PDB file of C-alpha atoms in Angstrom:
ATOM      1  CA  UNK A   1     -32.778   5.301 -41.607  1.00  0.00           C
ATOM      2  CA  UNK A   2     -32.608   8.892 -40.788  1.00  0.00           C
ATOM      3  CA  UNK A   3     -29.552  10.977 -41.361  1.00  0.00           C
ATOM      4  CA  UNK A   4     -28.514  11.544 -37.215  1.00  0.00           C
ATOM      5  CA  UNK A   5     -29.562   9.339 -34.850  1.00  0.00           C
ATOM      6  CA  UNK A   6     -30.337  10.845 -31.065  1.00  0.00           C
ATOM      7  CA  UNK A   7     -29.591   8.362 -28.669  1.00  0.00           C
ATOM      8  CA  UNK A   8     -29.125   9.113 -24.235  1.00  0.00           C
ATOM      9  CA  UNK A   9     -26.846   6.236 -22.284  1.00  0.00           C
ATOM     10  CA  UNK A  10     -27.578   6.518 -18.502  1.00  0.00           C
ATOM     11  CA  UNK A  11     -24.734   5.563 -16.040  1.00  0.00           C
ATOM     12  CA  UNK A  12     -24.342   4.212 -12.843  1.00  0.00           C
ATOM     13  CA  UNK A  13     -23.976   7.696 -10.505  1.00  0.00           C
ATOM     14  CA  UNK A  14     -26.065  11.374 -11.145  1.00  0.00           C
ATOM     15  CA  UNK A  15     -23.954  12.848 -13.815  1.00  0.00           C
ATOM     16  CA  UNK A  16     -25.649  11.563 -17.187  1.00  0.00           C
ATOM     17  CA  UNK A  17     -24.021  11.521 -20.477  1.00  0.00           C
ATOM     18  CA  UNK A  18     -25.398  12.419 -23.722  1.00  0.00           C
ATOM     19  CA  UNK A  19     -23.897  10.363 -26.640  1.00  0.00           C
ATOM     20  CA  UNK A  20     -24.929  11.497 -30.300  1.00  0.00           C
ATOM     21  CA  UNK A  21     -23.894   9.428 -32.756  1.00  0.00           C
ATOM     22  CA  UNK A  22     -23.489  11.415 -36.147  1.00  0.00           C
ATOM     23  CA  UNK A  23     -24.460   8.509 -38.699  1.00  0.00           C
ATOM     24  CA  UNK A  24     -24.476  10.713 -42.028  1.00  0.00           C
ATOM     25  CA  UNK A  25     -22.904   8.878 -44.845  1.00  0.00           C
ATOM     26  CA  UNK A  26     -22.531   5.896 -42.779  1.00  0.00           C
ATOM     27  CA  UNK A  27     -24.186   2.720 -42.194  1.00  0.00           C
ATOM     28  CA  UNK A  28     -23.809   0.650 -39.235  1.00  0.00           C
ATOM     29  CA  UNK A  29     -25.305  -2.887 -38.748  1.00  0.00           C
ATOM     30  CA  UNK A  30     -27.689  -3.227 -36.125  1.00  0.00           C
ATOM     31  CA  UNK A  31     -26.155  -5.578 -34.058  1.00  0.00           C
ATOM     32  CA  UNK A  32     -22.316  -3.888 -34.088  1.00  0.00           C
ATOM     33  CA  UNK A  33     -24.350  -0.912 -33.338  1.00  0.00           C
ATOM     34  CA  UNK A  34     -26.047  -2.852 -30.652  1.00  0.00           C
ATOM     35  CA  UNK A  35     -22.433  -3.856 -29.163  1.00  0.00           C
ATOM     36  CA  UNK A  36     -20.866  -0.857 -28.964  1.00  0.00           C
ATOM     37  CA  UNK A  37     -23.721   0.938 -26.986  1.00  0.00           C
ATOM     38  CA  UNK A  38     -23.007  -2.434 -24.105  1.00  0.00           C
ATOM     39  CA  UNK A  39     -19.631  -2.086 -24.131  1.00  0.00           C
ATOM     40  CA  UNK A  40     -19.683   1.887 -23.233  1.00  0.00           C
ATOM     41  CA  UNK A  41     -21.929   1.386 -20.814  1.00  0.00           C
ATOM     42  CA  UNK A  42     -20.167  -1.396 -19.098  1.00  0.00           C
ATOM     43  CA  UNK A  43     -17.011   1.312 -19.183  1.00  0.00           C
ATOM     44  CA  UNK A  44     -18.654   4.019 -17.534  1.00  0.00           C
ATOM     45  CA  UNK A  45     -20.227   1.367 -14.856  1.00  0.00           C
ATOM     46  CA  UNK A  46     -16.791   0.325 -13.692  1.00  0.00           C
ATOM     47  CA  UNK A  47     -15.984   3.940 -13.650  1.00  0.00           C
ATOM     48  CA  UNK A  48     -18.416   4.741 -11.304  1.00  0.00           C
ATOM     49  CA  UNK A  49     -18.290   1.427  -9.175  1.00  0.00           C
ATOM     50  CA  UNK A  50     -14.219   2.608  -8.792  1.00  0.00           C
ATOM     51  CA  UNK A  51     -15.181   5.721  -7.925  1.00  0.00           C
ATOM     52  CA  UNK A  52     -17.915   4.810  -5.115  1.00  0.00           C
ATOM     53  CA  UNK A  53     -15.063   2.038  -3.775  1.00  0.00           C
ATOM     54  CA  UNK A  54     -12.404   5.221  -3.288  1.00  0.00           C
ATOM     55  CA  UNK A  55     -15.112   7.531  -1.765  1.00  0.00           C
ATOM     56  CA  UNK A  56     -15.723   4.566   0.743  1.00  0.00           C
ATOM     57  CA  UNK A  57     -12.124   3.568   1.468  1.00  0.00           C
ATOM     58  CA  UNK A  58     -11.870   7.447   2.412  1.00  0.00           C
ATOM     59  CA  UNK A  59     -14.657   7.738   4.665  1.00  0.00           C
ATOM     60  CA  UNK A  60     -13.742   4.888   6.376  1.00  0.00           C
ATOM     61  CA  UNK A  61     -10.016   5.795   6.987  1.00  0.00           C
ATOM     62  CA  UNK A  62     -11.401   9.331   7.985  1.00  0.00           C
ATOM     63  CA  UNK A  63     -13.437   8.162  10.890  1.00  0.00           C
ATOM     64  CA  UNK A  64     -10.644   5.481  12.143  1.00  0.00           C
ATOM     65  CA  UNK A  65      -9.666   6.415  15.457  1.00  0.00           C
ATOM     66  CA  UNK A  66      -6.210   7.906  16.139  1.00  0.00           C
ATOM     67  CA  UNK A  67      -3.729   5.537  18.636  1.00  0.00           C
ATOM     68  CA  UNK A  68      -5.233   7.329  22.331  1.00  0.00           C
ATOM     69  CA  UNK A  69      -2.255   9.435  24.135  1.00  0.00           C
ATOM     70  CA  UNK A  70      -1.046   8.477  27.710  1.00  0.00           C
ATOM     71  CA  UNK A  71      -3.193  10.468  30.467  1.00  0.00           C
ATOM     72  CA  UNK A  72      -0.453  12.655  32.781  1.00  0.00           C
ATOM     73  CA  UNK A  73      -0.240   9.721  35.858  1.00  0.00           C
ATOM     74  CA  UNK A  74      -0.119   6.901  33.308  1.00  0.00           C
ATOM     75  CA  UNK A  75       3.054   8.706  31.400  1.00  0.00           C
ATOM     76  CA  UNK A  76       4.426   9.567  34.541  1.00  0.00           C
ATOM     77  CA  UNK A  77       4.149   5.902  35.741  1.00  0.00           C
ATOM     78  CA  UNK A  78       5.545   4.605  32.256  1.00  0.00           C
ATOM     79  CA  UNK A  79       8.632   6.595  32.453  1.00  0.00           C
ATOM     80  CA  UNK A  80       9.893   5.916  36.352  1.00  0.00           C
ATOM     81  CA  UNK A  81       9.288   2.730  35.760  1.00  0.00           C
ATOM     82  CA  UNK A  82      11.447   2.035  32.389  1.00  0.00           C
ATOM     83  CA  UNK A  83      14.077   4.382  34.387  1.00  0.00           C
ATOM     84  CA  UNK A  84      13.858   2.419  37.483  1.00  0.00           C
ATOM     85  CA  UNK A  85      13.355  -0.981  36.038  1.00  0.00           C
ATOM     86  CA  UNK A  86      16.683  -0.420  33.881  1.00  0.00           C
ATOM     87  CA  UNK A  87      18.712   0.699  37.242  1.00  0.00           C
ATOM     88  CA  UNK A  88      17.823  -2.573  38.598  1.00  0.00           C
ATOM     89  CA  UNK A  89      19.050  -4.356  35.664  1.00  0.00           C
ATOM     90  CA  UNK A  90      22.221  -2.793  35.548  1.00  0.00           C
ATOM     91  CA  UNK A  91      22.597  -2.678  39.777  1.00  0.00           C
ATOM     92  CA  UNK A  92      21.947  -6.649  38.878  1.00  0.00           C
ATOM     93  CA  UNK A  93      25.325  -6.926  36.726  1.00  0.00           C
ATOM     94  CA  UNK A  94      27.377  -5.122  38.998  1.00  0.00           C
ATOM     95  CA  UNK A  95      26.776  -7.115  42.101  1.00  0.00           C
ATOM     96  CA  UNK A  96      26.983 -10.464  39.823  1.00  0.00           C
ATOM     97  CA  UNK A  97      30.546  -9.084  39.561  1.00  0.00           C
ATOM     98  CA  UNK A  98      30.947  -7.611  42.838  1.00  0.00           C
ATOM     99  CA  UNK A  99      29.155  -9.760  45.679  1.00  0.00           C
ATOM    100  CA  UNK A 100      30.753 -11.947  47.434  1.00  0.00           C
ATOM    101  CA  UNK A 101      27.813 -13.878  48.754  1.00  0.00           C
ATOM    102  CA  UNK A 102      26.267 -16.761  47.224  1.00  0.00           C
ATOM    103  CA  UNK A 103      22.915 -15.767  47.613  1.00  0.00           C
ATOM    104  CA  UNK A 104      23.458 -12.037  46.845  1.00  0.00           C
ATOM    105  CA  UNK A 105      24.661 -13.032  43.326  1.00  0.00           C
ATOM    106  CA  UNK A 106      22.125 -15.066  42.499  1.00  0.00           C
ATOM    107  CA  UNK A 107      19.540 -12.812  44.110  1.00  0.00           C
ATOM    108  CA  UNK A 108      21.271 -10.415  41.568  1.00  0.00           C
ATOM    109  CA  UNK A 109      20.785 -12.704  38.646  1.00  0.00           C
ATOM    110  CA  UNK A 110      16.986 -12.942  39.457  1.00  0.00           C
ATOM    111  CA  UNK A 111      17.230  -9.350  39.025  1.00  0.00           C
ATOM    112  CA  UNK A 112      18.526  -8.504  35.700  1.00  0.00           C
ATOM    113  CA  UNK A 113      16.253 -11.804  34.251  1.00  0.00           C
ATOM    114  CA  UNK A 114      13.037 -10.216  35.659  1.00  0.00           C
ATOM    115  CA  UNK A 115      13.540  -6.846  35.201  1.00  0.00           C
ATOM    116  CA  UNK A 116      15.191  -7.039  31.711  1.00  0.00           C
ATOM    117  CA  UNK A 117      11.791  -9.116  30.544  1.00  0.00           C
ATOM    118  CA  UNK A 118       9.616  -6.079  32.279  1.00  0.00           C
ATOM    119  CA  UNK A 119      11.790  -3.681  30.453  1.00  0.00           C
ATOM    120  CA  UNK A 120      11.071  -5.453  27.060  1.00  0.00           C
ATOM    121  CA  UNK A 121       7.708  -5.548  27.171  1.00  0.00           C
ATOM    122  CA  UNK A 122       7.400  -1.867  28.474  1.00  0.00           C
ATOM    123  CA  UNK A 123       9.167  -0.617  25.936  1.00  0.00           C
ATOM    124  CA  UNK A 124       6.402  -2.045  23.525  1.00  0.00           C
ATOM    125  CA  UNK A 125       3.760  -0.842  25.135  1.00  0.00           C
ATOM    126  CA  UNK A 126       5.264   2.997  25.171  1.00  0.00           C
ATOM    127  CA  UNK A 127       5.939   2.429  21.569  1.00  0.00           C
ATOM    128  CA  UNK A 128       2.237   1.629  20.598  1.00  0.00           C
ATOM    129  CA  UNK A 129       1.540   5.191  22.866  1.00  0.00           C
ATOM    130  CA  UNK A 130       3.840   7.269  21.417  1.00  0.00           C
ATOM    131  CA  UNK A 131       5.893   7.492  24.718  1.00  0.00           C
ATOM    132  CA  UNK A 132       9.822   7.952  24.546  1.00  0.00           C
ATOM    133  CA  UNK A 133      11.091   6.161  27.503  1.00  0.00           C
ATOM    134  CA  UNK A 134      14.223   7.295  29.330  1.00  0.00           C
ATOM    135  CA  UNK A 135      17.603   5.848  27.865  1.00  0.00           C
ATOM    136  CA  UNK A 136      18.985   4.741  31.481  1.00  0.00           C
ATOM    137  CA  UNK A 137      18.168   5.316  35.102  1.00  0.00           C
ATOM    138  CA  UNK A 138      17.623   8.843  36.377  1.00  0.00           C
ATOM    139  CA  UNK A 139      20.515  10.688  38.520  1.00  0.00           C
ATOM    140  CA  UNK A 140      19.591   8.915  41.881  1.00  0.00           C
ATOM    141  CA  UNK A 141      20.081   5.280  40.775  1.00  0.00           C
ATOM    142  CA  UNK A 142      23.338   6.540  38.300  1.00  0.00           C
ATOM    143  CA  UNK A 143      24.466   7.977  41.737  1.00  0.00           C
ATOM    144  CA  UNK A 144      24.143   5.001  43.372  1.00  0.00           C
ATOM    145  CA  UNK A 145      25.855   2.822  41.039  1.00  0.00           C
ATOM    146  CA  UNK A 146      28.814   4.630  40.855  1.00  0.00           C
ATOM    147  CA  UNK A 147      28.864   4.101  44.450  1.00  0.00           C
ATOM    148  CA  UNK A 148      28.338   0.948  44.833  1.00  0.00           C
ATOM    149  CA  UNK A 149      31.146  -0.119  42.063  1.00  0.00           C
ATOM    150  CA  UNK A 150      33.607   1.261  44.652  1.00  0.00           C
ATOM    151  CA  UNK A 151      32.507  -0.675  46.921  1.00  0.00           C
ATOM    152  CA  UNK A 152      33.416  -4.564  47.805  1.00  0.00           C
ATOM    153  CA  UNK A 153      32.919  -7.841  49.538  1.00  0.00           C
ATOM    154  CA  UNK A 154      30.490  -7.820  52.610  1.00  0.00           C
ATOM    155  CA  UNK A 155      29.609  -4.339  52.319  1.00  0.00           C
ATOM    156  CA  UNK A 156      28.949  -4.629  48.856  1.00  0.00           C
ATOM    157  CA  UNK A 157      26.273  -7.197  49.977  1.00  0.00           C
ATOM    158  CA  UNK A 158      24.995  -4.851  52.334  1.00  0.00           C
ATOM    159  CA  UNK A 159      24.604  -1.921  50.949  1.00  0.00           C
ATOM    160  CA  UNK A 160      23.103  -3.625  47.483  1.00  0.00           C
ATOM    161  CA  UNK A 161      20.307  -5.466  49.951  1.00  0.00           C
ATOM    162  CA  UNK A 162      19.952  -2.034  51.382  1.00  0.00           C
ATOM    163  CA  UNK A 163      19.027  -0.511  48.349  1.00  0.00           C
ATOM    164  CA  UNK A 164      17.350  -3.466  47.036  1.00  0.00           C
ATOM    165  CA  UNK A 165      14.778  -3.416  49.653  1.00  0.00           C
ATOM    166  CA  UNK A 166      14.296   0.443  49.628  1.00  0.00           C
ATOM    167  CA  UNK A 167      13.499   0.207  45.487  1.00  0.00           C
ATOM    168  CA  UNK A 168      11.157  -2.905  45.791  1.00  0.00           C
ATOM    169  CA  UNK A 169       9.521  -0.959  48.554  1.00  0.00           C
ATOM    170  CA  UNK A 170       8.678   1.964  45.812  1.00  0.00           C
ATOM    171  CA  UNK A 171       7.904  -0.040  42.924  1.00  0.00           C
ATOM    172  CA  UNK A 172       5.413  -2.178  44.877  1.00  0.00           C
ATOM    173  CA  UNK A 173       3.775   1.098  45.653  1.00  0.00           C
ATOM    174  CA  UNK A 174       3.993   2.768  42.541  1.00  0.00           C
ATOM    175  CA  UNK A 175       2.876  -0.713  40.771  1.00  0.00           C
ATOM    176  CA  UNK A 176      -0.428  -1.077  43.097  1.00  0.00           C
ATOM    177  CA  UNK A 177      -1.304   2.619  42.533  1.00  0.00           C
ATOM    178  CA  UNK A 178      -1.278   1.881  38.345  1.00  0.00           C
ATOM    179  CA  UNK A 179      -2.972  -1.404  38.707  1.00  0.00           C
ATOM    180  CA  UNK A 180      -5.841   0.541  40.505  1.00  0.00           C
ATOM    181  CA  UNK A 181      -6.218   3.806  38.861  1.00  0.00           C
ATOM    182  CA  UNK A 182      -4.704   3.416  35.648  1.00  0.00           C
ATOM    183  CA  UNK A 183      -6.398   4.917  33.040  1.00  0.00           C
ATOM    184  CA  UNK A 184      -4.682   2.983  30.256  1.00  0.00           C
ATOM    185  CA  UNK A 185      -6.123  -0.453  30.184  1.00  0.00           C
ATOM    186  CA  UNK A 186      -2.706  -1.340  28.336  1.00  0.00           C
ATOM    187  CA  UNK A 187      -0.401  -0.049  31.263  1.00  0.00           C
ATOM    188  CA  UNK A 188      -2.870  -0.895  33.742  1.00  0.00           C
ATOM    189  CA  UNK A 189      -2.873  -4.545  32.788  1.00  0.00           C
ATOM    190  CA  UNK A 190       1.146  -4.358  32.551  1.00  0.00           C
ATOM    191  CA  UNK A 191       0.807  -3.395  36.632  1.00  0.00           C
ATOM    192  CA  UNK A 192      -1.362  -5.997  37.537  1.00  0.00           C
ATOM    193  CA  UNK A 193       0.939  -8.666  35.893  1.00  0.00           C
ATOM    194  CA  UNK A 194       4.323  -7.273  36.960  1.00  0.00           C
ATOM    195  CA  UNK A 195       3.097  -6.519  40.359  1.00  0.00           C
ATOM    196  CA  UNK A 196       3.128 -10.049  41.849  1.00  0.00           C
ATOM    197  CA  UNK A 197       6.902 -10.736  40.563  1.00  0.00           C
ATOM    198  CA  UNK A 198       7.890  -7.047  42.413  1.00  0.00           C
ATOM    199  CA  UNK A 199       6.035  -8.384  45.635  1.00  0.00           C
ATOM    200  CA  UNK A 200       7.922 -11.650  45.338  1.00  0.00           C
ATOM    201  CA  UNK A 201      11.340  -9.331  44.837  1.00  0.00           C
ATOM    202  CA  UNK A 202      10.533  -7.687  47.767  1.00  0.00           C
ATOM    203  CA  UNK A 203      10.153 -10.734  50.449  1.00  0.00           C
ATOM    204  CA  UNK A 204      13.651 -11.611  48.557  1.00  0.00           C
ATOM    205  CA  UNK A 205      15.160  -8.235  49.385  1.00  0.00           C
ATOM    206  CA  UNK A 206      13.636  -8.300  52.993  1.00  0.00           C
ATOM    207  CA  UNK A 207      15.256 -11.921  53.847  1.00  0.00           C
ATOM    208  CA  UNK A 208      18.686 -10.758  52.169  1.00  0.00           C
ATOM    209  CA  UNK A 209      18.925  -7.780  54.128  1.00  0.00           C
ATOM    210  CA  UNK A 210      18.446  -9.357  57.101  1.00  0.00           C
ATOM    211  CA  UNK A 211      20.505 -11.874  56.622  1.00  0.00           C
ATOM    212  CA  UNK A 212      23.125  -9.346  56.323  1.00  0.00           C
ATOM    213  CA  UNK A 213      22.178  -8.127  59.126  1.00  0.00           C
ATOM    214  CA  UNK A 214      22.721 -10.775  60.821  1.00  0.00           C
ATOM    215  CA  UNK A 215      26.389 -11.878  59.293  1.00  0.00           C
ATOM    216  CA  UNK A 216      27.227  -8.054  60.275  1.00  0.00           C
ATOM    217  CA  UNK A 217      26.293  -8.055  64.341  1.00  0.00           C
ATOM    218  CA  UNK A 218      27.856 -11.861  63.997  1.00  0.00           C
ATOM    219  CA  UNK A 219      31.716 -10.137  63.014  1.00  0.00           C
ATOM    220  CA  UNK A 220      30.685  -6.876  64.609  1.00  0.00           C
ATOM    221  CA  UNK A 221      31.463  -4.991  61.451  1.00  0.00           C
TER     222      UNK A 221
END
């Protein structure tokens, strides 16, 4: 057997390694020989198959798409609507406590229920976008409830179906505008389902009103 022994091992990839094995003064039988070339090339084969598995994880998490942003109308729309949507809810729980009608509490009640499950699911979709939605109604609404909790009995009723209708009016408009030209599919499809309940709100808030209309030109108050 000669005194050095060249030999090449080829691995999985295009950098090649060169092992010499210096065999001077020592014997090695063929088949332990024959072993430890298998094993080191089984080594650097997982080596490389690691290393291709990592270079494909990252090129696949490189082109994954980032969550889209909210165009301008479809933020806009997003916001007023958590803002209004939580002034109804919290209109709702003062006239529970403050109406003196039958109807106009429980009219109230349908409120908060309705709008507090539009809320919810609102709020998830702006999370998903990135979208910080206002922490309670704007100015106007806070305005109006302030008002309102000086207020008592009949023209409690009154003035909440007054404002009830006015709202309703607004949302159904600002609701059929998203659910037409949204750009968002997500917010687009959260118009389209909420829009039917806000239509239904608003025959409510028409049939209310006038039937405090009604009571009013009946005592002449």
């Amino acid at each position: 057997m000669p005194e050095r022994l060249g030999m090449a091992v080829a691995v999985a990839g295009d950098i090649p390694f060169r092992w010499s094995i210096t065999m001077t003064r020592l014997r090695f039988p063929p088949l332990a020989l024959a072993a430890a070339i298998l094993s080191m090339g089984a080594m650097f084969g997982a080596s490389a198959q690691s290393a291709g598995a990592a270079s494909a994880t990252a090129g696949t998490s490189a082109t994954k798409p980032a969550a889209r942003a909210l165009a301008g109308a479809d933020r806009h729309f997003v916001e007023k609507a958590a803002s209004d949507g939580m002034a109804e809810v919290e209109l709702g729980q003062i006239a529970q406590q403050k109406a003196s009608d039958d109807q106009v509490k429980q009219f109230a009640a349908r409120m908060v229920q309705d709008h507090t499950k539009a809320n919810d699911e609102l709020k998830q979709i702006a999370s998903g976008k990135g979208v910080q939605l206002p922490s309670g109604p704007d100015k106007k609404h806070a305005s109006e409830a302030r008002k309102m909790q000086e207020m008592s009995g009949a023209d409690f009723d009154r003035q909440y179906a007054k404002h009830m209708l006015a709202d309703h009016k607004a949302a159904v408009a600002d609701f059929e505008k998203a659910s037409k030209s949204g750009k968002d599919a997500e917010v687009k499809a959260f118009a389209e389902k909420t829009l039917p309940t806000l239509r239904e709100h608003l025959k409510m808030a028409q049939a209310l009103n006038d039937a405090g209309k009604g009571k009013a030109k009946k005592t002449g108050s």
